[in-house]
XYZ file of C-alpha atoms in Angstrom:
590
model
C 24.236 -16.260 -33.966
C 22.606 -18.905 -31.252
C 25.230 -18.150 -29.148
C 24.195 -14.126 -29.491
C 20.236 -15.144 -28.845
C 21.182 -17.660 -25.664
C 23.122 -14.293 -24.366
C 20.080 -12.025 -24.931
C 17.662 -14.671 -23.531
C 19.653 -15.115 -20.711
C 19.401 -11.663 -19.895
C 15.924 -11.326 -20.183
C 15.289 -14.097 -17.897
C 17.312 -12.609 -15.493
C 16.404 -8.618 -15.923
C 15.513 -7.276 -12.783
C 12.933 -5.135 -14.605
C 10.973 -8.342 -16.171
C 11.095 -9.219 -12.439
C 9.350 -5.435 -11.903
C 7.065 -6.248 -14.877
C 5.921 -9.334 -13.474
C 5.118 -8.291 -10.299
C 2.759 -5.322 -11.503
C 0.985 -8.250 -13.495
C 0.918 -10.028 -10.051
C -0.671 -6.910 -7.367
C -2.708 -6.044 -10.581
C -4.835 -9.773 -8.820
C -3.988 -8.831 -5.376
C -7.307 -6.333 -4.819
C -9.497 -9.394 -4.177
C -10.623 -7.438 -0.940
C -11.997 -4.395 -2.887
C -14.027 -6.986 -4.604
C -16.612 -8.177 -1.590
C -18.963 -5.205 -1.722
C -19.540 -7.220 -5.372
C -19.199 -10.792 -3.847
C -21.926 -10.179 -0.648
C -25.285 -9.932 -1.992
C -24.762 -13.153 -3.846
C -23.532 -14.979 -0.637
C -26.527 -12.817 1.616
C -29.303 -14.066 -0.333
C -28.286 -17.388 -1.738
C -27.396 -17.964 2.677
C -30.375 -16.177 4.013
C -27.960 -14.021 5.810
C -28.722 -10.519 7.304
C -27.045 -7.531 7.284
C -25.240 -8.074 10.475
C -23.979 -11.965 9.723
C -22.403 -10.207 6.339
C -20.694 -7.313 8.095
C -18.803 -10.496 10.362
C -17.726 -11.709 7.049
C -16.004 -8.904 6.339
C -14.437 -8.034 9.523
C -13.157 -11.564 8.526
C -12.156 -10.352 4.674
C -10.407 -6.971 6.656
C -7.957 -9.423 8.830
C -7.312 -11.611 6.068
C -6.224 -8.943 4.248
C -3.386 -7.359 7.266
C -2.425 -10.510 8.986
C 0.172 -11.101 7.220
C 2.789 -12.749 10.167
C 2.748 -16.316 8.334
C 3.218 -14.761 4.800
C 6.552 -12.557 6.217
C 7.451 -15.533 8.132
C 7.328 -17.698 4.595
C 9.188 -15.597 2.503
C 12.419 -15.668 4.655
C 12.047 -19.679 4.975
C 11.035 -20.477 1.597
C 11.475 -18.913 -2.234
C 9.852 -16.324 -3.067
C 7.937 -18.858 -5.815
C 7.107 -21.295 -2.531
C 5.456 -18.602 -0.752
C 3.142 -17.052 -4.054
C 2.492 -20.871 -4.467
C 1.159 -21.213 -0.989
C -0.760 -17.401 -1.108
C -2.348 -18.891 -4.852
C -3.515 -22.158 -2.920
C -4.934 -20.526 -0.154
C -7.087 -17.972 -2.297
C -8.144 -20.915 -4.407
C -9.462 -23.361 -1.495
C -10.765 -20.290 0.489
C -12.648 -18.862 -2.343
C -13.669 -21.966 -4.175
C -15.035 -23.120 -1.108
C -17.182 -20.433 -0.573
C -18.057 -20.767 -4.483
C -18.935 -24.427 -4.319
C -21.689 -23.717 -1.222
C -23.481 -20.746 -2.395
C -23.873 -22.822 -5.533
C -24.660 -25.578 -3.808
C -22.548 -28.216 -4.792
C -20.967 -28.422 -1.232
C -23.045 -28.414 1.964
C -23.875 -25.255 4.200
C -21.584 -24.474 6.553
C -21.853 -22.782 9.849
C -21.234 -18.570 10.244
C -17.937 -19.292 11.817
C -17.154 -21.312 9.238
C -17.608 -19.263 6.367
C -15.583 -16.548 8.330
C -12.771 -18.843 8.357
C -12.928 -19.582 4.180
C -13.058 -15.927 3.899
C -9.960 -15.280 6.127
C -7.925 -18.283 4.224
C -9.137 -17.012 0.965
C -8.351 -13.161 1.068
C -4.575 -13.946 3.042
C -3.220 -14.992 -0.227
C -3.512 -11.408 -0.887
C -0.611 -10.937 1.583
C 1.790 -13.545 0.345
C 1.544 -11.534 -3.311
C 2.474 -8.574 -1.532
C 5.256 -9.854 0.475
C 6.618 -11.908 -2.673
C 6.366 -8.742 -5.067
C 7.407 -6.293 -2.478
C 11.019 -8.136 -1.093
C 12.472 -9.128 -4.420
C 11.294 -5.427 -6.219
C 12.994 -3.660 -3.113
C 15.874 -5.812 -3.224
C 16.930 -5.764 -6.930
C 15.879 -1.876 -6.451
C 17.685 -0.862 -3.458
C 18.266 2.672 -4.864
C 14.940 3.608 -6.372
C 12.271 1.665 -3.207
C 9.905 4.983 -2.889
C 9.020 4.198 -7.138
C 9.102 0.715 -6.988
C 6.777 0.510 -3.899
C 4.406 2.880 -5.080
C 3.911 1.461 -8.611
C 3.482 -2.144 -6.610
C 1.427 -0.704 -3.940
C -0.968 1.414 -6.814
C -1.530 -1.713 -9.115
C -2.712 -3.444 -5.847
C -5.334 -0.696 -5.484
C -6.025 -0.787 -9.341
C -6.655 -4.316 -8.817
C -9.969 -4.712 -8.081
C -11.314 -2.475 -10.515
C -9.308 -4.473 -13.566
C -10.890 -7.439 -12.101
C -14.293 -6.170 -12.124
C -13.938 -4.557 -16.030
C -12.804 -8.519 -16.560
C -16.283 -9.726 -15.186
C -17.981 -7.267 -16.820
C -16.774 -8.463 -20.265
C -17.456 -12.155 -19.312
C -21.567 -10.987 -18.841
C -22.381 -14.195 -16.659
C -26.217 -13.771 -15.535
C -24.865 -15.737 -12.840
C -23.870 -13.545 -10.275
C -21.779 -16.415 -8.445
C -19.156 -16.931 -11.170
C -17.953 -13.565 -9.761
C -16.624 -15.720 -6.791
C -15.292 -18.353 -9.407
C -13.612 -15.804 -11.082
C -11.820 -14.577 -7.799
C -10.863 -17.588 -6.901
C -9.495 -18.881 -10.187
C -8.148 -15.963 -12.319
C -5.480 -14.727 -9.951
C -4.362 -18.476 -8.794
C -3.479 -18.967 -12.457
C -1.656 -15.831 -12.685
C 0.460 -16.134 -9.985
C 1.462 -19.581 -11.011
C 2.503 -18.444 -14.222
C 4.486 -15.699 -13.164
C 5.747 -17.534 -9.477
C 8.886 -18.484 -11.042
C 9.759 -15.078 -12.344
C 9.611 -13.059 -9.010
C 13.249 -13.361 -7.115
C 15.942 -11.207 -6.233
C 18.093 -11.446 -9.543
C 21.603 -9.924 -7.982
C 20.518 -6.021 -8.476
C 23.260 -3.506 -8.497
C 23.485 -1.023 -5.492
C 24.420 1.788 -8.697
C 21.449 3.398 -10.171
C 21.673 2.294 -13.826
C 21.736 4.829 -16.792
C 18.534 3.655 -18.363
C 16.436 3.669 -14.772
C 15.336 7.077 -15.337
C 14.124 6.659 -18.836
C 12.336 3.153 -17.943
C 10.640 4.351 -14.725
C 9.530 7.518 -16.706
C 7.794 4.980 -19.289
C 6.205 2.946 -16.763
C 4.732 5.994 -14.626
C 3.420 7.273 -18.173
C 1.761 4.217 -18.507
C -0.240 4.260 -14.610
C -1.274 7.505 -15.216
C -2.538 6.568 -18.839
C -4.182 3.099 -16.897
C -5.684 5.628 -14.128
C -7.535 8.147 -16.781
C -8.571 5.276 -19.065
C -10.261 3.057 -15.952
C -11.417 6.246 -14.459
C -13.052 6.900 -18.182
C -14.402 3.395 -18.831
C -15.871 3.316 -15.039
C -17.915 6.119 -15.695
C -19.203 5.555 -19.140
C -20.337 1.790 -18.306
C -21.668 3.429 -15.539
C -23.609 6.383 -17.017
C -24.779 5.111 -20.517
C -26.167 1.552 -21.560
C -22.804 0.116 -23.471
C -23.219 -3.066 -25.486
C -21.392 -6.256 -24.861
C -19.015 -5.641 -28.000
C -18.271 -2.368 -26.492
C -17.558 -3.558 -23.704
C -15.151 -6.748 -25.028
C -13.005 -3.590 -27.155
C -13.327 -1.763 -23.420
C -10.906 -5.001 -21.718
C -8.945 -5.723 -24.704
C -7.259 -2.448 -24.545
C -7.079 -2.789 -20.640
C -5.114 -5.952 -21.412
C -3.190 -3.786 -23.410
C -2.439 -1.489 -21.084
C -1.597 -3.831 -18.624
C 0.398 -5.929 -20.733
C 2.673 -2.879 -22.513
C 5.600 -2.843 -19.711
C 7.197 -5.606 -21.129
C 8.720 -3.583 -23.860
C 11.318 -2.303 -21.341
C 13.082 -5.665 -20.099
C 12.705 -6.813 -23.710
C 14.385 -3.776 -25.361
C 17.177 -3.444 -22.299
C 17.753 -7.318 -23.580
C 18.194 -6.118 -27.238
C 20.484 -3.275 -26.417
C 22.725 -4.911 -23.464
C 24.104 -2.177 -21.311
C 27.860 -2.149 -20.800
C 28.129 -4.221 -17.177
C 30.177 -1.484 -14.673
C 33.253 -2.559 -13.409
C 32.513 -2.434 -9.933
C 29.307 -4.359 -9.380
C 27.739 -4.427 -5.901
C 26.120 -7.557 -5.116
C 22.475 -7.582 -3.799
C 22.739 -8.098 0.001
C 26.384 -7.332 0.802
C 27.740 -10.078 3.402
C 29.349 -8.054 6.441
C 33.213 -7.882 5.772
C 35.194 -5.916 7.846
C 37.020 -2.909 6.017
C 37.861 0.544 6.664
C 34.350 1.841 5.926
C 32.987 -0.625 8.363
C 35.393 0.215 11.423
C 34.048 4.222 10.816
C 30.397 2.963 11.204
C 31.111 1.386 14.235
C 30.840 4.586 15.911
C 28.250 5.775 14.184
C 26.376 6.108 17.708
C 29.228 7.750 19.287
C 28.665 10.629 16.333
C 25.274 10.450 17.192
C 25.905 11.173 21.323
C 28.843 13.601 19.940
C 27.921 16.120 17.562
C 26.413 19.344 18.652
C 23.060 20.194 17.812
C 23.273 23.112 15.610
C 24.890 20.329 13.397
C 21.391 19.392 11.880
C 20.554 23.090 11.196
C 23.524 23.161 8.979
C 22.785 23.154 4.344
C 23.821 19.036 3.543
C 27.274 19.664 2.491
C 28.653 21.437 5.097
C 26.624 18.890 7.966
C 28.510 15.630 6.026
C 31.959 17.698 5.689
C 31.258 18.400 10.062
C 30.113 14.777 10.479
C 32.830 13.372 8.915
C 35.485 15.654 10.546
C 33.953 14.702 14.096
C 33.915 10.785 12.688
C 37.921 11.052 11.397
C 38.660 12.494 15.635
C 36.934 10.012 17.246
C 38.358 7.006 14.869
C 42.150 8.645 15.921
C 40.998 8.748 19.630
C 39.350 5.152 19.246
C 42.494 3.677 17.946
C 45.245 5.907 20.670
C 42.803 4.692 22.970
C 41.600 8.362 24.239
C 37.889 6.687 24.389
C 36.537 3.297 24.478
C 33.918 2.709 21.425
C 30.934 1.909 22.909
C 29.211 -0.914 20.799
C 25.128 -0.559 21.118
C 23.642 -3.933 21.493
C 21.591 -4.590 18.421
C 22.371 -2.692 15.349
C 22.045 0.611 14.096
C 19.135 2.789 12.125
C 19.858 1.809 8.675
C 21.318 -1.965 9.172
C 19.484 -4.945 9.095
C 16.859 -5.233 12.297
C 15.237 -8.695 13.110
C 11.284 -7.757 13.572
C 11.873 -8.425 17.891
C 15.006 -5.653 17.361
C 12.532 -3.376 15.286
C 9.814 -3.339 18.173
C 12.205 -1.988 20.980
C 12.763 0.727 18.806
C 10.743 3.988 19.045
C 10.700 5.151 15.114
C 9.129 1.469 14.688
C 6.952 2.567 17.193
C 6.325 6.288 15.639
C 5.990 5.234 12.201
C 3.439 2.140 13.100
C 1.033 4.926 15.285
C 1.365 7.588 12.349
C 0.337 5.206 9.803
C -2.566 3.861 11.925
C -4.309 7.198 12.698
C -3.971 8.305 8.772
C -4.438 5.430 6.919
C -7.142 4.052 9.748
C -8.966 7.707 9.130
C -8.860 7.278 5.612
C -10.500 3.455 5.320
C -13.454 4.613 7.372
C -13.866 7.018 4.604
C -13.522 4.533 2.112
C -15.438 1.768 4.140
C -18.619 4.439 4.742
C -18.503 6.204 1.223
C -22.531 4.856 0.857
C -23.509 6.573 4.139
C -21.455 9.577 3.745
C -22.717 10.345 0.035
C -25.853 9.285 1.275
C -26.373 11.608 3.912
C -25.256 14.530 1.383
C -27.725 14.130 -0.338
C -26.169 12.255 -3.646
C -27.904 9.408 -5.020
C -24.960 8.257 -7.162
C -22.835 6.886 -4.577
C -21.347 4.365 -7.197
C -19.352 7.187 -8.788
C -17.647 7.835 -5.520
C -16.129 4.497 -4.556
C -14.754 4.585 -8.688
C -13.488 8.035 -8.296
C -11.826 7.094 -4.550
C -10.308 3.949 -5.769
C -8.608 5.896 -8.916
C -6.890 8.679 -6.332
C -6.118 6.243 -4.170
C -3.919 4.449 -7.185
C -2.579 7.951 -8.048
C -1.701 8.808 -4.113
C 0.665 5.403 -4.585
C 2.435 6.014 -7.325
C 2.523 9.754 -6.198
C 3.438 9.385 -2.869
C 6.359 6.723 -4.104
C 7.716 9.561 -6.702
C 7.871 12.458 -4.553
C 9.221 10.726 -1.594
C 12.000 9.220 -4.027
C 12.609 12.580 -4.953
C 13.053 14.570 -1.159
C 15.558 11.726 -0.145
C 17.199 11.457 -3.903
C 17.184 14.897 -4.477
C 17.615 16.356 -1.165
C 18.685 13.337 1.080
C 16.067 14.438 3.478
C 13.867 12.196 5.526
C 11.340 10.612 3.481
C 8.404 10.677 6.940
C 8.338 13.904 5.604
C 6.445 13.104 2.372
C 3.966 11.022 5.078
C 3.793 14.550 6.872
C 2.469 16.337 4.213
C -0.083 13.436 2.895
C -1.613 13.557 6.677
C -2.138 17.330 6.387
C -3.866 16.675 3.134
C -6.052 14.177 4.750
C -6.881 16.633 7.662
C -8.157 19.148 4.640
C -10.085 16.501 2.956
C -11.771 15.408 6.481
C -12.891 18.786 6.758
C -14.441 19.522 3.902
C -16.576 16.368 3.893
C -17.519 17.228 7.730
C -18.561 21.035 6.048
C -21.057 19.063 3.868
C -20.529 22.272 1.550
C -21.404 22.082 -2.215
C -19.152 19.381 -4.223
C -17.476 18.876 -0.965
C -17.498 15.391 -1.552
C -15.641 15.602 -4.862
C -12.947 17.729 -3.241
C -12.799 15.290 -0.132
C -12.617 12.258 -2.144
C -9.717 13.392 -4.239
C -7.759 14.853 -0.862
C -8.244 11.910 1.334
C -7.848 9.409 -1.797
C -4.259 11.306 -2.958
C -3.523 10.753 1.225
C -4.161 7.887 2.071
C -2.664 5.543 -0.900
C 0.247 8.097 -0.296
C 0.748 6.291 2.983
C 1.292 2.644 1.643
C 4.001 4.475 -0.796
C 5.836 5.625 1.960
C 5.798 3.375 5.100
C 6.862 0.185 3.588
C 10.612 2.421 1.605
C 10.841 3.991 4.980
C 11.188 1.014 6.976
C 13.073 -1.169 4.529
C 15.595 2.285 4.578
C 15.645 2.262 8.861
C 15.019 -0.922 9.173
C 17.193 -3.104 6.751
C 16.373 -5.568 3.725
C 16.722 -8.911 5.295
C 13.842 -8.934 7.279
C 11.649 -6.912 5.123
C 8.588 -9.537 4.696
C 7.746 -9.593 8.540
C 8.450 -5.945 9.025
C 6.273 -5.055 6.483
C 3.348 -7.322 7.667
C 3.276 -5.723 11.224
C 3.037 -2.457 10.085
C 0.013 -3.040 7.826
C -1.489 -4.541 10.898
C -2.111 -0.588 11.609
C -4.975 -0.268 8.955
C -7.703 -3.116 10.366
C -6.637 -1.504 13.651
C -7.594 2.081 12.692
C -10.292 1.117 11.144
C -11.820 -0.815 14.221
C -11.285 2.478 16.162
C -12.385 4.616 13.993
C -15.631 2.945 11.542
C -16.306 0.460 14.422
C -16.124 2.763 17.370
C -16.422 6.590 16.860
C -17.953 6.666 12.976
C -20.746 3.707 13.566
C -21.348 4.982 17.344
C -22.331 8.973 16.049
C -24.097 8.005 12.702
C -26.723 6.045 14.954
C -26.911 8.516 17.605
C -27.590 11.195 15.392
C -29.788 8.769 13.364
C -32.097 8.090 16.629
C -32.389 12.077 17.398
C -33.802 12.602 14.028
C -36.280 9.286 13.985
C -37.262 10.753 17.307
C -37.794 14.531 16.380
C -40.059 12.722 13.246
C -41.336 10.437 15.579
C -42.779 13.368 17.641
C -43.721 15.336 14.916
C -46.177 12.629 13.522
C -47.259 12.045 17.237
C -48.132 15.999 17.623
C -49.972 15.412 13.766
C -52.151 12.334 14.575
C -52.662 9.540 17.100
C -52.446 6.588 14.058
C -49.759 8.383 12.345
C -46.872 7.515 14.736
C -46.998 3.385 13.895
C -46.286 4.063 10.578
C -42.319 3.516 9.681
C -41.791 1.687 12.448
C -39.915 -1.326 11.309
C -37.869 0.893 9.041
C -34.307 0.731 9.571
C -32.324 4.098 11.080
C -31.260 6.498 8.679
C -29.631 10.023 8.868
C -29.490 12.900 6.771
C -27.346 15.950 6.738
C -23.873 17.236 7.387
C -24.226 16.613 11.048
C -24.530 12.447 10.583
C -20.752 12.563 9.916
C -19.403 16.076 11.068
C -18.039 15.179 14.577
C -16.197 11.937 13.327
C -14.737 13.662 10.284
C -13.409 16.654 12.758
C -12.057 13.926 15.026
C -10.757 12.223 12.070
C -8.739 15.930 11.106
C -7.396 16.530 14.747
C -5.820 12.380 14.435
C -4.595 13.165 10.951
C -2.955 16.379 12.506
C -1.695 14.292 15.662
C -0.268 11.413 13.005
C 1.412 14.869 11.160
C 3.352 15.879 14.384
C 4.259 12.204 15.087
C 5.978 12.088 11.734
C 7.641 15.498 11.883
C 9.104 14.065 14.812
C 10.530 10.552 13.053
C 11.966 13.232 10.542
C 13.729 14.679 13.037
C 15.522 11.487 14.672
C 16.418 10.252 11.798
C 17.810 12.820 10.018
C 21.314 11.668 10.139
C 20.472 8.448 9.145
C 18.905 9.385 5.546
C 22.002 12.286 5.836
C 24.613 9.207 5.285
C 22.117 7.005 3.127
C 21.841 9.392 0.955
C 23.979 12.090 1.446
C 26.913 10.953 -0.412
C 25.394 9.226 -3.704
C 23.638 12.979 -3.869
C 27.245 14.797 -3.236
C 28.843 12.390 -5.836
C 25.623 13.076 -8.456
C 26.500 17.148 -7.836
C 29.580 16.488 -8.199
């Protein structure tokens, strides 16, 4: 009987899908950054700092957030628990810092200094990531598009849970906000730091995956409607505090109800398969291996119309053309030309990956629509604004909830084309951007409930993206270096957003903002001599469709530009995802 229990402990401990569990409980902390538009007033007035010292601050919050070289770096040095350890101190000493001098229990420091606390504060954000995304992929190899999306949406989910939290807590201090930030997901993460590894996954899908990912995709979209419901209630009518405690306690509920799957796969222990892949395969030379190394040669070899060819009959012609060249390889009829570096689909340090154009493609793609898509979310106030909706509050809840839904989407339906079809997921990218291009539009139009509409379109798109990207380039790019591939490419958001809020969006808003101040200004002039000094000191403000029309048309013709950059990735690397793919599909027909 103890021997039984030991067994069954045993393999809950080491169930890759508490390790899935886990991690969800961990990115469910890592949406600190959503959380400053909450933390700033606190820090403006209790600093004395004006509008323009706070927006440094959160260019500072933006970089902490995508610099994430040191966390990548980490994870391939230390364990995965070393580097959350190091992400949970960093968020406690950045934030607590900040906590301890706008309550005045350390001194005042210097602009440049708070930007720096900030920075340290919101990077731990990245180490969570990294941590949560490398061991999930890893002990998932087969099903990344779910598993990243689920990871990537509870990130986005996060700062909303963390707000409902502070909501029940009803502090009339406003600064135990930052307390809370920097505490409550330190904690976490140390609990859980242990937990989150690479448990020796199996390269087979297993026969209760589909069932398991089915429950946990129930329960997101049951988490979505319910925050989505409570956001707009707590918003709308005056709820008491009891209300609001029975509000979080069925959050925590929510949150906490994925357990049941590692802890009933424990119960009822799946037969092990005879033939069990382990998690990162060390390279040994066999049969298999000698084909792939001309995988290039099939590559320079095979004639176009190949690719235009149903699946079946392109893998039956690509491995007919492999089989010749293998025979004239080993009578020595050609020399097997060896690429330096290795090949789409192997492992590729992060200096291999940059040489490499579909880095390249995929890193420009995912800056001009994901960069298009956080200047919407970054200038939701001013767009609503300028519409003519006083209720801008209802936007950023209603964004935040389709950007959750566009993660877990986007990781489903891209499972599905490359599962399914064993077609190039950039093509689930492809059709998020031309969604985007839609939603720019209509929120350029300025026509009735266009913002609604946008919202939702540009929402769905752009958490779509961080679904995607990161399964795409662990698929081209390899598992081994995943952490510091991964942290370049979200180096493409802060960057978009630079060009695109800092640049083009900020630059036309106050442009069209001076033309109408003037046209008032002369208006009042033409009305009386006296009447002109009046609203002087009044900061710039625009109204209309036009403040925003021209940036949310250039904003369309990028997200159109990012779709034909990603049509082409599909192209190139077609017969890549072909032999991913292609034969785990044929077998599945089969």
């Amino acid at each position: 009987m103890m021997g039984r229990f030991q067994e069954r402990f045993r393999s809950f401990i080491n169930n890759r899908w508490l390790v899935f569990v886990a991690a969800m409980w961990i990115q469910s902390c890592a949406g600190i950054g959503y959380l400053f538009g909450s933390i700033s007033p606190v820090i403006k007035s209790s600093l004395n700092y004006n509008q323009k010292q706070l927006a440094r601050l959160g260019v500072a919050k933006d970089l902490g957030d995508s610099v994430g070289f040191l966390a990548g770096s980490l994870s391939e040095v230390l364990p995965l628990w070393g580097a959350l350890l190091v992400g949970a101190l960093q968020n406690f000493i950045g934030y607590g810092w900040v906590w301890l001098i706008v309550t005045g229990r350390a001194p005042v420091l210097p602009l440049w200094a708070m930007c720096i606390l900030i920075f340290v504060g919101n990077n731990g954000e990245t180490y969570f990531n990294t941590a949560a995304l490398v061991s999930c992929v890893q002990n998932f190899p087969k099903s990344r598009g779910p598993v990243v999306g689920i990871l990537k949406g509870y990130a986005g989910l996060g700062g909303a849970i963390l707000t409902q939290i502070y909501t029940m807590i009803h502090s009339p201090d406003h600064a135990s906000l930052i307390f809370m930030v920097a505490v409550g997901p330190a904690m976490v993460v140390i609990a859980l730091m242990f937990i989150i590894r690479p448990v020796g996954g199996h390269r087979q899908i297993r026969p209760s995956d589909g069932r398991s990912f089915t429950f946990i995709y129930t329960v997101c979209l049951v988490l979505a409607a319910y925050l989505m419901g409570v956001m707009l209630v707590e918003d709308i009518v005056d709820v008491s505090h009891p209300v609001i405690i029975i509000f979080t306690v069925i959050l925590f509920v929510l949150l906490i109800i994925p357990i049941v799957i590692p802890v009933y796969l424990s119960l009822h222990l799946e037969p092990t398969v005879p033939i069990e892949e382990a998690l990162l395969p060390k390279a040994e030379k066999s049969e298999e291996d000698a084909h792939e190394v001309i995988f290039s040669e099939i590559e320079d070899e095979k004639p176009n119309e190949v690719d235009l060819l149903p699946a079946s009959e392109r893998q039956k012609r690509i491995a007919q053309l492999q089989s010749k060249l293998c025979q004239a390889a080993a009578e020595g009829a050609v020399r097997v030309k060896r690429r330096r570096g290795p090949h789409r689909g192997e492992d590729f340090t992060l200096t291999q990956a940059l040489i490499k154009a579909d880095f390249w493609l995929i890193f420009v793609s995912l800056l001009l629509g994901s960069g298009s898509g956080l200047t919407v979310i970054d200038n939701l106030g001013q767009m609503s604004q300028s519409l003519g909706y006083d209720n801008t509050h209802i936007f950023v809840s209603l964004i935040s909830v389709w950007n959750f839904l566009g993660r877990v989407g986007g990781g489903y339906f891209s499972e599905v084309i490359v599962r399914d079809y064993a077609y190039p997921r950039p093509v689930a990218m492809a059709v998020a951007q031309l969604v985007m291009a839609v939603g720019h539009v209509f929120i350029g139009m300025g026509w009735p409930n266009a913002m609604y509409i946008g919202t939702l379109l540009i929402g769905l798109g752009y958490g779509a993206h961080w679904a995607i990207v990161p399964a795409t380039a662990s698929e081209l790019f390899g598992l081994k270096k995943f952490g510091a591939l991964y942290n370049f490419l979200t180096l493409a958001n802060p960057a978009g957003s630079l060009v695109f809020s800092g640049l083009i969006a900020s630059s036309i808003y106050d442009r069209e903002a001076e033309k109408q101040h003037q046209h008032h200004h002369n208006l009042q002039n033409s009305g009386s001599i006296f009447s002109g000094m009046l609203g002087v000191d009044e900061p710039l403000k625009c109204e209309g469709y036009i403040c925003f029309f021209l940036t949310s048309m250039i904003m369309s013709v990028f997200c159109i530009i990012a779709f034909v950059l990603s049509m082409i990735l599909v192209r190139r690397t077609k017969i890549v995802y072909s032999n991913l793919y292609g034969k785990s599909r044929a077998s599945h027909v089969g």
